[in-house]
PDB file of C-alpha atoms in Angstrom:
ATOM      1  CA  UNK A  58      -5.656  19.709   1.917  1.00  0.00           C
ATOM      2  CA  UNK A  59      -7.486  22.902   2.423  1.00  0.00           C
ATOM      3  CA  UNK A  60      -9.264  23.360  -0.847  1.00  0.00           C
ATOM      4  CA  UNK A  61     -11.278  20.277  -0.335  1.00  0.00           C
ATOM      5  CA  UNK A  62     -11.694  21.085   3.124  1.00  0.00           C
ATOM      6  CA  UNK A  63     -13.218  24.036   2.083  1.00  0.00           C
ATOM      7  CA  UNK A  64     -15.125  23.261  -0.794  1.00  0.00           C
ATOM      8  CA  UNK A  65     -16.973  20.769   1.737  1.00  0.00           C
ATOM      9  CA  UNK A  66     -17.509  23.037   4.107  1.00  0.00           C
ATOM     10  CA  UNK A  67     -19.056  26.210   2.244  1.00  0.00           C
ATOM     11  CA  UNK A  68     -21.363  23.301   0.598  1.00  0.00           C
ATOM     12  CA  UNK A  69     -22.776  21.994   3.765  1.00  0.00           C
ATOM     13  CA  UNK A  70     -22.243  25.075   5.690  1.00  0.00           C
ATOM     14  CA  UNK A  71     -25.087  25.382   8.689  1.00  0.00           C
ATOM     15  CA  UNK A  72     -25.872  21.699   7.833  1.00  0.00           C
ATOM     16  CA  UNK A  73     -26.123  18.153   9.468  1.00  0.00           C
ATOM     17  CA  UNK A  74     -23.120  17.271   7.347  1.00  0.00           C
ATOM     18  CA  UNK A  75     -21.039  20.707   8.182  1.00  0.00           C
ATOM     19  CA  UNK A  76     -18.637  18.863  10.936  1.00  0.00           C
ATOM     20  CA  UNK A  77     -17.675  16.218   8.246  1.00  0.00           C
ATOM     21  CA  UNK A  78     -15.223  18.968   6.871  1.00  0.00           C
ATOM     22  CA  UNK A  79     -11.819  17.025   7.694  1.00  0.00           C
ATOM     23  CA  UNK A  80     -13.302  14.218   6.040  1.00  0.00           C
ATOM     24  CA  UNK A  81     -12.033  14.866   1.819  1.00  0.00           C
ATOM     25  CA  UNK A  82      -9.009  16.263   3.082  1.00  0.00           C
ATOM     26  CA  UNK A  83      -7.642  12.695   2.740  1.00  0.00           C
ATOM     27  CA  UNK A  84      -9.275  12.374  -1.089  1.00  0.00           C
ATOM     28  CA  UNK A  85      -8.216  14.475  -2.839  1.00  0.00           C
ATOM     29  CA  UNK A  86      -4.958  13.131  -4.203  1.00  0.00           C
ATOM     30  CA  UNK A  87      -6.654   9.742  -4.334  1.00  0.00           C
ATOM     31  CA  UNK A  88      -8.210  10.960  -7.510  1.00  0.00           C
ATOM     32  CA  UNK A  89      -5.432  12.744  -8.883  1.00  0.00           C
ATOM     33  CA  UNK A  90      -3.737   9.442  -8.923  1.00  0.00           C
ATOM     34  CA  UNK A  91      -6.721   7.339  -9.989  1.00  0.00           C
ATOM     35  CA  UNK A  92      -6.940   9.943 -13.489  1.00  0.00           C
ATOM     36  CA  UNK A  93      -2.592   9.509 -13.603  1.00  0.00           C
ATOM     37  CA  UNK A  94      -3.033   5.574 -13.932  1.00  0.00           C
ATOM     38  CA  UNK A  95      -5.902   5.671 -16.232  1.00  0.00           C
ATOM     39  CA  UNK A  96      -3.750   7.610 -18.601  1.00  0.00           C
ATOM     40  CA  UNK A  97      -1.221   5.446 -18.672  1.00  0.00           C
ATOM     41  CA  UNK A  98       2.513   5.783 -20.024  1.00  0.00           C
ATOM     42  CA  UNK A  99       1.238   9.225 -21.168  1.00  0.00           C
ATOM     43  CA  UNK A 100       2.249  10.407 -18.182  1.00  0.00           C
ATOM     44  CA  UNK A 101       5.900  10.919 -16.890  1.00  0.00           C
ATOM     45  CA  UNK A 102       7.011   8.541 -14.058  1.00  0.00           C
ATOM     46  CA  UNK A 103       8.646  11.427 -12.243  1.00  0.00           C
ATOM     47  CA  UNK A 104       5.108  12.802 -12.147  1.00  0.00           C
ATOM     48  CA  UNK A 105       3.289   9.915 -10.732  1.00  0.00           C
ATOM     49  CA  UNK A 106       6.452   9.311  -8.225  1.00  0.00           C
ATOM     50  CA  UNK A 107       6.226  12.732  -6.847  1.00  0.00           C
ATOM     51  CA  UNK A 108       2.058  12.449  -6.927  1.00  0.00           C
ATOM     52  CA  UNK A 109       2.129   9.524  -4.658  1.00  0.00           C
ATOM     53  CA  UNK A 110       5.182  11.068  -2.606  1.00  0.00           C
ATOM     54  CA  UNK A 111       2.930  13.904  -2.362  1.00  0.00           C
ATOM     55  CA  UNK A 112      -0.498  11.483  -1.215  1.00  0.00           C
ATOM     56  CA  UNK A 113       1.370  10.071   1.475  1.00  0.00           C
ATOM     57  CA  UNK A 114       2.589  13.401   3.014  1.00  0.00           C
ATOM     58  CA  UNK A 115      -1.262  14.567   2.173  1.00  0.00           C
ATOM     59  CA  UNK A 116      -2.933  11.151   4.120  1.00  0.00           C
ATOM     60  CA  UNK A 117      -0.547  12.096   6.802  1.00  0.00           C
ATOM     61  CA  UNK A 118      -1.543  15.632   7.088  1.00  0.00           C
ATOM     62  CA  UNK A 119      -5.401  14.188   7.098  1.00  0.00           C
ATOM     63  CA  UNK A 120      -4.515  11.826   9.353  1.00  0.00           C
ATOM     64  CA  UNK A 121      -3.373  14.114  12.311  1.00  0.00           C
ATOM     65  CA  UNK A 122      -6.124  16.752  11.602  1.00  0.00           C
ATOM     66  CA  UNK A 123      -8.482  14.324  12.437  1.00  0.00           C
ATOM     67  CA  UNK A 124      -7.396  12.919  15.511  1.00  0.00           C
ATOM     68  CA  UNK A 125      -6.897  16.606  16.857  1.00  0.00           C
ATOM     69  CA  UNK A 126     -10.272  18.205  15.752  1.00  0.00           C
ATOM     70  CA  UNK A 127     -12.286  14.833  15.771  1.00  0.00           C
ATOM     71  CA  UNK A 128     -11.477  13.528  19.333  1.00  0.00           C
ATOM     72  CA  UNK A 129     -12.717  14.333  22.411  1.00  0.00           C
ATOM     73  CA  UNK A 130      -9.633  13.880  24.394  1.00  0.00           C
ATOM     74  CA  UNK A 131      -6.162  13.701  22.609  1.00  0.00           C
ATOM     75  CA  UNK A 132      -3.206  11.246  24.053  1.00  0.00           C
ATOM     76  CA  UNK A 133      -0.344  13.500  23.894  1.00  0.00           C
ATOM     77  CA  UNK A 134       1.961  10.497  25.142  1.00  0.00           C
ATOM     78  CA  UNK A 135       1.341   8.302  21.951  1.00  0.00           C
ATOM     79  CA  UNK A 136       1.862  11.828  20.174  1.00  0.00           C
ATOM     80  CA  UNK A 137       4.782  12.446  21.362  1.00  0.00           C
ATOM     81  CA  UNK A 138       6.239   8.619  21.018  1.00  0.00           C
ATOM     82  CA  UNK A 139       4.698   8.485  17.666  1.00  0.00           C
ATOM     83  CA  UNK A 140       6.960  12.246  17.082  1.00  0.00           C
ATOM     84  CA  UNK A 141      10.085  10.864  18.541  1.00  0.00           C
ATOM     85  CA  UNK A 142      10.184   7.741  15.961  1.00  0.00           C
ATOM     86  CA  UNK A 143       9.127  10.051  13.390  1.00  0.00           C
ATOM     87  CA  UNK A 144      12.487  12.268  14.309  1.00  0.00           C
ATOM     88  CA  UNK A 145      14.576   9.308  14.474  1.00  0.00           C
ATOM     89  CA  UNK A 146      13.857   7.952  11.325  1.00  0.00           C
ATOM     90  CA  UNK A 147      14.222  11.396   9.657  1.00  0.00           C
ATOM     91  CA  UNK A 148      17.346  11.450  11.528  1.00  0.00           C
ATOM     92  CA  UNK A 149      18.773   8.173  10.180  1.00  0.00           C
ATOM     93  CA  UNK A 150      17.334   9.262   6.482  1.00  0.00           C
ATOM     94  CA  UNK A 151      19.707  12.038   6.499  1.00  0.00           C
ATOM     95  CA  UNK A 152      22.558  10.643   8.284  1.00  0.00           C
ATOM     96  CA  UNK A 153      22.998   7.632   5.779  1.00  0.00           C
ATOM     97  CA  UNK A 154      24.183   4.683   5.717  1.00  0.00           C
ATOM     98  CA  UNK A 155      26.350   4.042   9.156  1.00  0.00           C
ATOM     99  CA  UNK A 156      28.706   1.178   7.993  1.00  0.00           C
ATOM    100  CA  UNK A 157      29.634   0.288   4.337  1.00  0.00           C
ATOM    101  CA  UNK A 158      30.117  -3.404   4.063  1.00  0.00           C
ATOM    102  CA  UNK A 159      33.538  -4.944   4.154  1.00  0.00           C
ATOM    103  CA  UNK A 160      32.165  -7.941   1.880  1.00  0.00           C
ATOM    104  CA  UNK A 161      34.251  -7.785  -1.114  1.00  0.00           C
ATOM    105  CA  UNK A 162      31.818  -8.186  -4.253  1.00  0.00           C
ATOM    106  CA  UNK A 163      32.143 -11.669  -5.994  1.00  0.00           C
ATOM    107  CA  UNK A 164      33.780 -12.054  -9.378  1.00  0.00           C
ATOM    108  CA  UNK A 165      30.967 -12.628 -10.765  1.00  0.00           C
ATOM    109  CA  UNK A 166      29.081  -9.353  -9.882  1.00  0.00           C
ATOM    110  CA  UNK A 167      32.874  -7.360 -11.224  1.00  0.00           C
ATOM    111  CA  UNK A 168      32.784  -8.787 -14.378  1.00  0.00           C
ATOM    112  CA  UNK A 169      35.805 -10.712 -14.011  1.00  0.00           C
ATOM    113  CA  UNK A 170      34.358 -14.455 -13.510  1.00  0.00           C
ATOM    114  CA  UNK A 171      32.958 -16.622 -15.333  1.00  0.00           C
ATOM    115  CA  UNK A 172      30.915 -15.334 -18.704  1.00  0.00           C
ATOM    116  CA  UNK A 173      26.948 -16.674 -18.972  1.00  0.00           C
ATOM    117  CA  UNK A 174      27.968 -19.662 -20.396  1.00  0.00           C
ATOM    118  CA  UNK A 175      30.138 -20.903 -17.042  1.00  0.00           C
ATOM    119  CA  UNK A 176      33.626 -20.500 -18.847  1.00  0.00           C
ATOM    120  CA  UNK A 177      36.156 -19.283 -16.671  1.00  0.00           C
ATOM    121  CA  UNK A 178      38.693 -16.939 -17.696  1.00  0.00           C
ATOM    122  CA  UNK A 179      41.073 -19.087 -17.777  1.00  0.00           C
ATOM    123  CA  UNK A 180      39.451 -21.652 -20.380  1.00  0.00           C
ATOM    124  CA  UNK A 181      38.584 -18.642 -22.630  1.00  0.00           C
ATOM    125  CA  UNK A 182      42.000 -17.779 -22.933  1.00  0.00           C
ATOM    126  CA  UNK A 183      43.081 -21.616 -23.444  1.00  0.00           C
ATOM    127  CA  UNK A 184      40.659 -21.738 -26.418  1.00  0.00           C
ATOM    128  CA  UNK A 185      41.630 -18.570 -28.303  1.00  0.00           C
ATOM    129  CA  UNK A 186      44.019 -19.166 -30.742  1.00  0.00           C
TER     130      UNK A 186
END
C-alpha cells in the first residue's frame, strides 16, 4: 500500500494532483490479479487464492486511509460499531463452529444405501448368486 502511495506522490509532488496520494493505494493488487488471470492455469491456485486474500485485506487498508486523511470530520461512532462487528466476527472465526449437528447423515451420503442405479442392498444381495 505504501509503494504506490509513494510512487504517486514523489511524481506529483508540489502539484495540483499531490493530495490524490491515497488514491492507487487501492490499485495496486488490482493489477497483480488482472496479469495472474491472463496467465491462466500457469499459475498456482494457492497463488491467486492468497493474491486475492491479500487484495481484500489491501482494499480494506485503502479503504480506512481514506476516510481518515480524506474527510473533514471523521464519525468515530460508525468507527467504532463498524470495529465491534469486525471483532465479533473475528471472534466467531476463531471460536468455530458452536453446535455440531445431531442430524444423522442419510444412507445414501454413508455409502450404505442404495447404489446409482436405485438397488437397495438388499436386492443386490438377492441377485448375486
Amino acid at each position: 500500500m505504501i509503494v504506490p502511495a509513494s510512487i504517486y506522490a514523489a511524481l506529483n509532488a508540489g502539484g495540483p494532483g499531490s493530495p490524490g496520494w491515497g488514491i492507487p493505494m487501492a490499485t495496486d493488487i488490482a493489477f497483480a490479479l488482472g496479469a495472474l488471470v491472463m496467465l491462466g492455469n500457469r499459475v498456482p491456485e494457492a497463488l491467486k487464492v492468497f493474491l486475492v486474500a491479500l487484495a481484500i485485506v489491501d482494499d480494506l487498508g485503502a479503504v480506512l486511509v481514506i476516510a481518515m486523511f480524506y474527510t473533514s470530520d471523521l464519525a468515530l461512532g460508525g468507527l467504532a460499531i463498524a470495529g465491534v462487528f469486525t471483532f465479533a466476527l473475528v471472534a466467531a472465526n476463531v471460536a468455530g463452529p458452536a453446535v455440531r449437528s445431531s442430524t444423522p447423515r442419510s444412507a445414501s451420503a454413508s455409502g450404505t444405501g442404495c447404489s446409482r442405479r436405485g438397488s437397495t442392498p438388499r436386492s443386490r444381495a438377492s441377485s448375486s448368486p
